[in-house]
Amino acid sequence: MHNSAKRRILSSGLVAEVEHCAGCEIMHLHIGAFTLRMKAAALHDLRDTLSHALAALPGHDCETAMHAGADLRSSGGSCH
């Protein structure tokens, strides 16, 4: 594993953060206490898979997706 000086945060949200490590060319996806390390192509595929899953939800529209952050804050972000 490379030192953190070679990492750059690309994006950060309510539940996840994405870093890029210039030393190993790996993306680090932090979700809570979990970190997934993957190549950029795998992260693209994950994005596509999640987008398709969200689009398949009943009643999904762009307006719903734009307010997802507010929903996470108000409902605890969990369906259980």
mmCIF file of N, CA and C in Angstrom:
data_model
loop_
_atom_site.group_PDB
_atom_site.id
_atom_site.type_symbol
_atom_site.label_atom_id
_atom_site.label_comp_id
_atom_site.label_asym_id
_atom_site.label_seq_id
_atom_site.Cartn_x
_atom_site.Cartn_y
_atom_site.Cartn_z
ATOM 1 N N MET A 1 0.845 -1.172 0.000
ATOM 2 C CA MET A 1 0.000 0.000 0.000
ATOM 3 C C MET A 1 0.893 1.240 0.000
ATOM 4 N N HIS A 2 0.486 2.250 -0.755
ATOM 5 C CA HIS A 2 1.261 3.472 -0.864
ATOM 6 C C HIS A 2 0.866 4.457 0.228
ATOM 7 N N ASN A 3 1.761 5.433 0.453
ATOM 8 C CA ASN A 3 1.448 6.408 1.493
ATOM 9 C C ASN A 3 0.327 7.332 1.036
ATOM 10 N N SER A 4 -0.324 7.955 1.986
ATOM 11 C CA SER A 4 -1.498 8.771 1.697
ATOM 12 C C SER A 4 -1.157 10.039 0.922
ATOM 13 N N ALA A 5 0.101 10.425 0.861
ATOM 14 C CA ALA A 5 0.487 11.613 0.102
ATOM 15 C C ALA A 5 0.254 11.427 -1.390
ATOM 16 N N LYS A 6 0.190 10.188 -1.855
ATOM 17 C CA LYS A 6 -0.044 9.915 -3.271
ATOM 18 C C LYS A 6 -1.527 9.791 -3.596
ATOM 19 N N ARG A 7 -2.399 9.975 -2.609
ATOM 20 C CA ARG A 7 -3.838 9.859 -2.812
ATOM 21 C C ARG A 7 -4.476 11.244 -2.925
ATOM 22 N N ARG A 8 -5.499 11.317 -3.775
ATOM 23 C CA ARG A 8 -6.232 12.558 -3.957
ATOM 24 C C ARG A 8 -7.723 12.244 -3.903
ATOM 25 N N ILE A 9 -8.468 12.982 -3.092
ATOM 26 C CA ILE A 9 -9.916 12.794 -3.009
ATOM 27 C C ILE A 9 -10.543 13.353 -4.285
ATOM 28 N N LEU A 10 -11.294 12.493 -4.987
ATOM 29 C CA LEU A 10 -11.962 12.893 -6.214
ATOM 30 C C LEU A 10 -13.390 13.347 -5.962
ATOM 31 N N SER A 11 -14.038 12.721 -4.988
ATOM 32 C CA SER A 11 -15.426 13.058 -4.685
ATOM 33 C C SER A 11 -15.762 12.590 -3.275
ATOM 34 N N SER A 12 -16.663 13.340 -2.652
ATOM 35 C CA SER A 12 -17.097 12.989 -1.299
ATOM 36 C C SER A 12 -18.573 13.326 -1.158
ATOM 37 N N GLY A 13 -19.340 12.409 -0.571
ATOM 38 C CA GLY A 13 -20.768 12.620 -0.378
ATOM 39 C C GLY A 13 -21.165 12.290 1.043
ATOM 40 N N LEU A 14 -22.467 12.099 1.236
ATOM 41 C CA LEU A 14 -22.981 11.816 2.580
ATOM 42 C C LEU A 14 -22.542 10.458 3.104
ATOM 43 N N VAL A 15 -22.432 9.454 2.232
ATOM 44 C CA VAL A 15 -22.120 8.102 2.683
ATOM 45 C C VAL A 15 -20.868 7.512 2.060
ATOM 46 N N ALA A 16 -20.263 8.211 1.105
ATOM 47 C CA ALA A 16 -19.108 7.624 0.419
ATOM 48 C C ALA A 16 -18.091 8.691 0.028
ATOM 49 N N GLU A 17 -16.863 8.221 -0.160
ATOM 50 C CA GLU A 17 -15.765 9.075 -0.619
ATOM 51 C C GLU A 17 -14.922 8.258 -1.588
ATOM 52 N N VAL A 18 -14.426 8.906 -2.638
ATOM 53 C CA VAL A 18 -13.594 8.225 -3.629
ATOM 54 C C VAL A 18 -12.246 8.926 -3.706
ATOM 55 N N GLU A 19 -11.188 8.133 -3.553
ATOM 56 C CA GLU A 19 -9.815 8.631 -3.681
ATOM 57 C C GLU A 19 -9.137 7.918 -4.841
ATOM 58 N N HIS A 20 -8.150 8.593 -5.422
ATOM 59 C CA HIS A 20 -7.319 7.978 -6.454
ATOM 60 C C HIS A 20 -5.887 7.952 -5.932
ATOM 61 N N CYS A 21 -5.261 6.792 -6.030
ATOM 62 C CA CYS A 21 -3.857 6.645 -5.622
ATOM 63 C C CYS A 21 -2.994 6.700 -6.874
ATOM 64 N N ALA A 22 -2.181 7.733 -6.988
ATOM 65 C CA ALA A 22 -1.304 7.882 -8.150
ATOM 66 C C ALA A 22 -0.195 6.835 -8.149
ATOM 67 N N GLY A 23 0.139 6.318 -6.994
ATOM 68 C CA GLY A 23 1.209 5.333 -6.903
ATOM 69 C C GLY A 23 0.848 3.981 -7.493
ATOM 70 N N CYS A 24 -0.407 3.563 -7.297
ATOM 71 C CA CYS A 24 -0.817 2.237 -7.776
ATOM 72 C C CYS A 24 -1.941 2.294 -8.806
ATOM 73 N N GLU A 25 -2.409 3.508 -9.135
ATOM 74 C CA GLU A 25 -3.493 3.698 -10.109
ATOM 75 C C GLU A 25 -4.765 2.950 -9.705
ATOM 76 N N ILE A 26 -5.030 2.906 -8.413
ATOM 77 C CA ILE A 26 -6.218 2.242 -7.882
ATOM 78 C C ILE A 26 -7.134 3.282 -7.255
ATOM 79 N N MET A 27 -8.436 3.050 -7.410
ATOM 80 C CA MET A 27 -9.442 3.899 -6.798
ATOM 81 C C MET A 27 -9.786 3.293 -5.429
ATOM 82 N N HIS A 28 -9.958 4.138 -4.451
ATOM 83 C CA HIS A 28 -10.339 3.713 -3.107
ATOM 84 C C HIS A 28 -11.738 4.256 -2.846
ATOM 85 N N LEU A 29 -12.714 3.363 -2.734
ATOM 86 C CA LEU A 29 -14.096 3.741 -2.465
ATOM 87 C C LEU A 29 -14.371 3.471 -0.988
ATOM 88 N N HIS A 30 -14.541 4.538 -0.222
ATOM 89 C CA HIS A 30 -14.801 4.440 1.214
ATOM 90 C C HIS A 30 -16.302 4.574 1.441
ATOM 91 N N ILE A 31 -16.894 3.556 2.047
ATOM 92 C CA ILE A 31 -18.311 3.581 2.410
ATOM 93 C C ILE A 31 -18.370 3.227 3.891
ATOM 94 N N GLY A 32 -18.577 4.238 4.709
ATOM 95 C CA GLY A 32 -18.562 4.008 6.148
ATOM 96 C C GLY A 32 -17.222 3.424 6.569
ATOM 97 N N ALA A 33 -17.256 2.291 7.276
ATOM 98 C CA ALA A 33 -16.036 1.653 7.763
ATOM 99 C C ALA A 33 -15.376 0.756 6.716
ATOM 100 N N PHE A 34 -15.997 0.632 5.550
ATOM 101 C CA PHE A 34 -15.470 -0.246 4.502
ATOM 102 C C PHE A 34 -14.714 0.550 3.450
ATOM 103 N N THR A 35 -13.642 -0.046 2.925
ATOM 104 C CA THR A 35 -12.926 0.520 1.795
ATOM 105 C C THR A 35 -12.773 -0.560 0.735
ATOM 106 N N LEU A 36 -13.222 -0.227 -0.466
ATOM 107 C CA LEU A 36 -13.056 -1.116 -1.617
ATOM 108 C C LEU A 36 -11.988 -0.505 -2.509
ATOM 109 N N ARG A 37 -11.023 -1.314 -2.912
ATOM 110 C CA ARG A 37 -9.982 -0.860 -3.817
ATOM 111 C C ARG A 37 -10.230 -1.517 -5.168
ATOM 112 N N MET A 38 -10.281 -0.696 -6.214
ATOM 113 C CA MET A 38 -10.565 -1.233 -7.539
ATOM 114 C C MET A 38 -9.988 -0.326 -8.616
ATOM 115 N N LYS A 39 -9.827 -0.899 -9.792
ATOM 116 C CA LYS A 39 -9.373 -0.119 -10.937
ATOM 117 C C LYS A 39 -10.525 0.770 -11.403
ATOM 118 N N ALA A 40 -10.174 1.819 -12.135
ATOM 119 C CA ALA A 40 -11.184 2.777 -12.597
ATOM 120 C C ALA A 40 -12.264 2.086 -13.433
ATOM 121 N N ALA A 41 -11.897 1.115 -14.262
ATOM 122 C CA ALA A 41 -12.885 0.411 -15.094
ATOM 123 C C ALA A 41 -13.917 -0.306 -14.225
ATOM 124 N N ALA A 42 -13.489 -0.882 -13.124
ATOM 125 C CA ALA A 42 -14.421 -1.558 -12.215
ATOM 126 C C ALA A 42 -15.337 -0.546 -11.535
ATOM 127 N N LEU A 43 -14.823 0.623 -11.220
ATOM 128 C CA LEU A 43 -15.645 1.670 -10.604
ATOM 129 C C LEU A 43 -16.695 2.170 -11.603
ATOM 130 N N HIS A 44 -16.322 2.278 -12.872
ATOM 131 C CA HIS A 44 -17.295 2.644 -13.916
ATOM 132 C C HIS A 44 -18.410 1.605 -13.991
ATOM 133 N N ASP A 45 -18.040 0.338 -13.953
ATOM 134 C CA ASP A 45 -19.039 -0.731 -14.020
ATOM 135 C C ASP A 45 -19.947 -0.693 -12.793
ATOM 136 N N LEU A 46 -19.381 -0.449 -11.616
ATOM 137 C CA LEU A 46 -20.183 -0.336 -10.396
ATOM 138 C C LEU A 46 -21.164 0.820 -10.520
ATOM 139 N N ARG A 47 -20.694 1.960 -11.034
ATOM 140 C CA ARG A 47 -21.578 3.110 -11.248
ATOM 141 C C ARG A 47 -22.744 2.745 -12.154
ATOM 142 N N ASP A 48 -22.435 2.072 -13.265
ATOM 143 C CA ASP A 48 -23.484 1.684 -14.214
ATOM 144 C C ASP A 48 -24.483 0.718 -13.575
ATOM 145 N N THR A 49 -23.979 -0.243 -12.823
ATOM 146 C CA THR A 49 -24.845 -1.216 -12.158
ATOM 147 C C THR A 49 -25.769 -0.530 -11.157
ATOM 148 N N LEU A 50 -25.225 0.364 -10.341
ATOM 149 C CA LEU A 50 -26.037 1.080 -9.370
ATOM 150 C C LEU A 50 -27.054 1.999 -10.051
ATOM 151 N N SER A 51 -26.648 2.648 -11.136
ATOM 152 C CA SER A 51 -27.571 3.517 -11.873
ATOM 153 C C SER A 51 -28.731 2.725 -12.448
ATOM 154 N N HIS A 52 -28.435 1.546 -13.020
ATOM 155 C CA HIS A 52 -29.493 0.701 -13.563
ATOM 156 C C HIS A 52 -30.434 0.218 -12.456
ATOM 157 N N ALA A 53 -29.880 -0.124 -11.319
ATOM 158 C CA ALA A 53 -30.709 -0.585 -10.197
ATOM 159 C C ALA A 53 -31.639 0.533 -9.722
ATOM 160 N N LEU A 54 -31.110 1.740 -9.601
ATOM 161 C CA LEU A 54 -31.939 2.866 -9.166
ATOM 162 C C LEU A 54 -33.016 3.199 -10.196
ATOM 163 N N ALA A 55 -32.662 3.121 -11.471
ATOM 164 C CA ALA A 55 -33.632 3.403 -12.529
ATOM 165 C C ALA A 55 -34.758 2.371 -12.547
ATOM 166 N N ALA A 56 -34.482 1.158 -12.087
ATOM 167 C CA ALA A 56 -35.486 0.096 -12.084
ATOM 168 C C ALA A 56 -36.457 0.195 -10.913
ATOM 169 N N LEU A 57 -36.163 1.055 -9.953
ATOM 170 C CA LEU A 57 -37.062 1.221 -8.809
ATOM 171 C C LEU A 57 -38.382 1.819 -9.257
ATOM 172 N N PRO A 58 -39.494 1.332 -8.713
ATOM 173 C CA PRO A 58 -40.800 1.918 -9.043
ATOM 174 C C PRO A 58 -40.831 3.395 -8.638
ATOM 175 N N GLY A 59 -41.346 4.226 -9.515
ATOM 176 C CA GLY A 59 -41.475 5.647 -9.205
ATOM 177 C C GLY A 59 -40.189 6.433 -9.301
ATOM 178 N N HIS A 60 -39.140 5.851 -9.859
ATOM 179 C CA HIS A 60 -37.861 6.557 -9.971
ATOM 180 C C HIS A 60 -37.946 7.631 -11.044
ATOM 181 N N ASP A 61 -37.464 8.815 -10.713
ATOM 182 C CA ASP A 61 -37.303 9.865 -11.702
ATOM 183 C C ASP A 61 -36.128 10.741 -11.294
ATOM 184 N N CYS A 62 -35.752 11.663 -12.150
ATOM 185 C CA CYS A 62 -34.592 12.519 -11.865
ATOM 186 C C CYS A 62 -34.809 13.371 -10.621
ATOM 187 N N GLU A 63 -36.017 13.844 -10.409
ATOM 188 C CA GLU A 63 -36.316 14.660 -9.235
ATOM 189 C C GLU A 63 -36.098 13.861 -7.948
ATOM 190 N N THR A 64 -36.512 12.598 -7.953
ATOM 191 C CA THR A 64 -36.313 11.732 -6.794
ATOM 192 C C THR A 64 -34.825 11.562 -6.515
ATOM 193 N N ALA A 65 -34.044 11.338 -7.556
ATOM 194 C CA ALA A 65 -32.607 11.132 -7.397
ATOM 195 C C ALA A 65 -31.920 12.376 -6.854
ATOM 196 N N MET A 66 -32.387 13.562 -7.258
ATOM 197 C CA MET A 66 -31.768 14.811 -6.810
ATOM 198 C C MET A 66 -31.990 15.041 -5.326
ATOM 199 N N HIS A 67 -33.088 14.487 -4.772
ATOM 200 C CA HIS A 67 -33.397 14.688 -3.358
ATOM 201 C C HIS A 67 -32.963 13.511 -2.490
ATOM 202 N N ALA A 68 -32.166 12.607 -3.036
ATOM 203 C CA ALA A 68 -31.739 11.434 -2.281
ATOM 204 C C ALA A 68 -30.953 11.827 -1.041
ATOM 205 N N GLY A 69 -30.153 12.869 -1.128
ATOM 206 C CA GLY A 69 -29.380 13.319 0.024
ATOM 207 C C GLY A 69 -30.271 13.733 1.169
ATOM 208 N N ALA A 70 -31.350 14.444 0.880
ATOM 209 C CA ALA A 70 -32.283 14.848 1.922
ATOM 210 C C ALA A 70 -32.954 13.633 2.540
ATOM 211 N N ASP A 71 -33.285 12.647 1.714
ATOM 212 C CA ASP A 71 -33.899 11.423 2.225
ATOM 213 C C ASP A 71 -32.962 10.686 3.171
ATOM 214 N N LEU A 72 -31.677 10.637 2.848
ATOM 215 C CA LEU A 72 -30.708 9.974 3.723
ATOM 216 C C LEU A 72 -30.651 10.646 5.083
ATOM 217 N N ARG A 73 -30.669 11.961 5.078
ATOM 218 C CA ARG A 73 -30.589 12.677 6.349
ATOM 219 C C ARG A 73 -31.835 12.472 7.194
ATOM 220 N N SER A 74 -33.008 12.405 6.557
ATOM 221 C CA SER A 74 -34.237 12.329 7.332
ATOM 222 C C SER A 74 -34.623 10.920 7.758
ATOM 223 N N SER A 75 -34.216 9.906 6.968
ATOM 224 C CA SER A 75 -34.675 8.543 7.279
ATOM 225 C C SER A 75 -33.593 7.660 7.879
ATOM 226 N N GLY A 76 -32.403 8.172 8.023
ATOM 227 C CA GLY A 76 -31.321 7.354 8.543
ATOM 228 C C GLY A 76 -30.633 6.542 7.443
ATOM 229 N N GLY A 77 -31.098 6.665 6.193
ATOM 230 C CA GLY A 77 -30.451 6.012 5.065
ATOM 231 C C GLY A 77 -30.593 4.514 5.038
ATOM 232 N N SER A 78 -31.589 3.982 5.731
ATOM 233 C CA SER A 78 -31.736 2.533 5.799
ATOM 234 C C SER A 78 -33.194 2.141 5.612
ATOM 235 N N CYS A 79 -33.407 0.974 5.019
ATOM 236 C CA CYS A 79 -34.777 0.488 4.843
ATOM 237 C C CYS A 79 -35.154 -0.497 5.940
ATOM 238 N N HIS A 80 -34.305 -0.725 6.896
ATOM 239 C CA HIS A 80 -34.572 -1.706 7.963
ATOM 240 C C HIS A 80 -34.944 -1.035 9.248
#
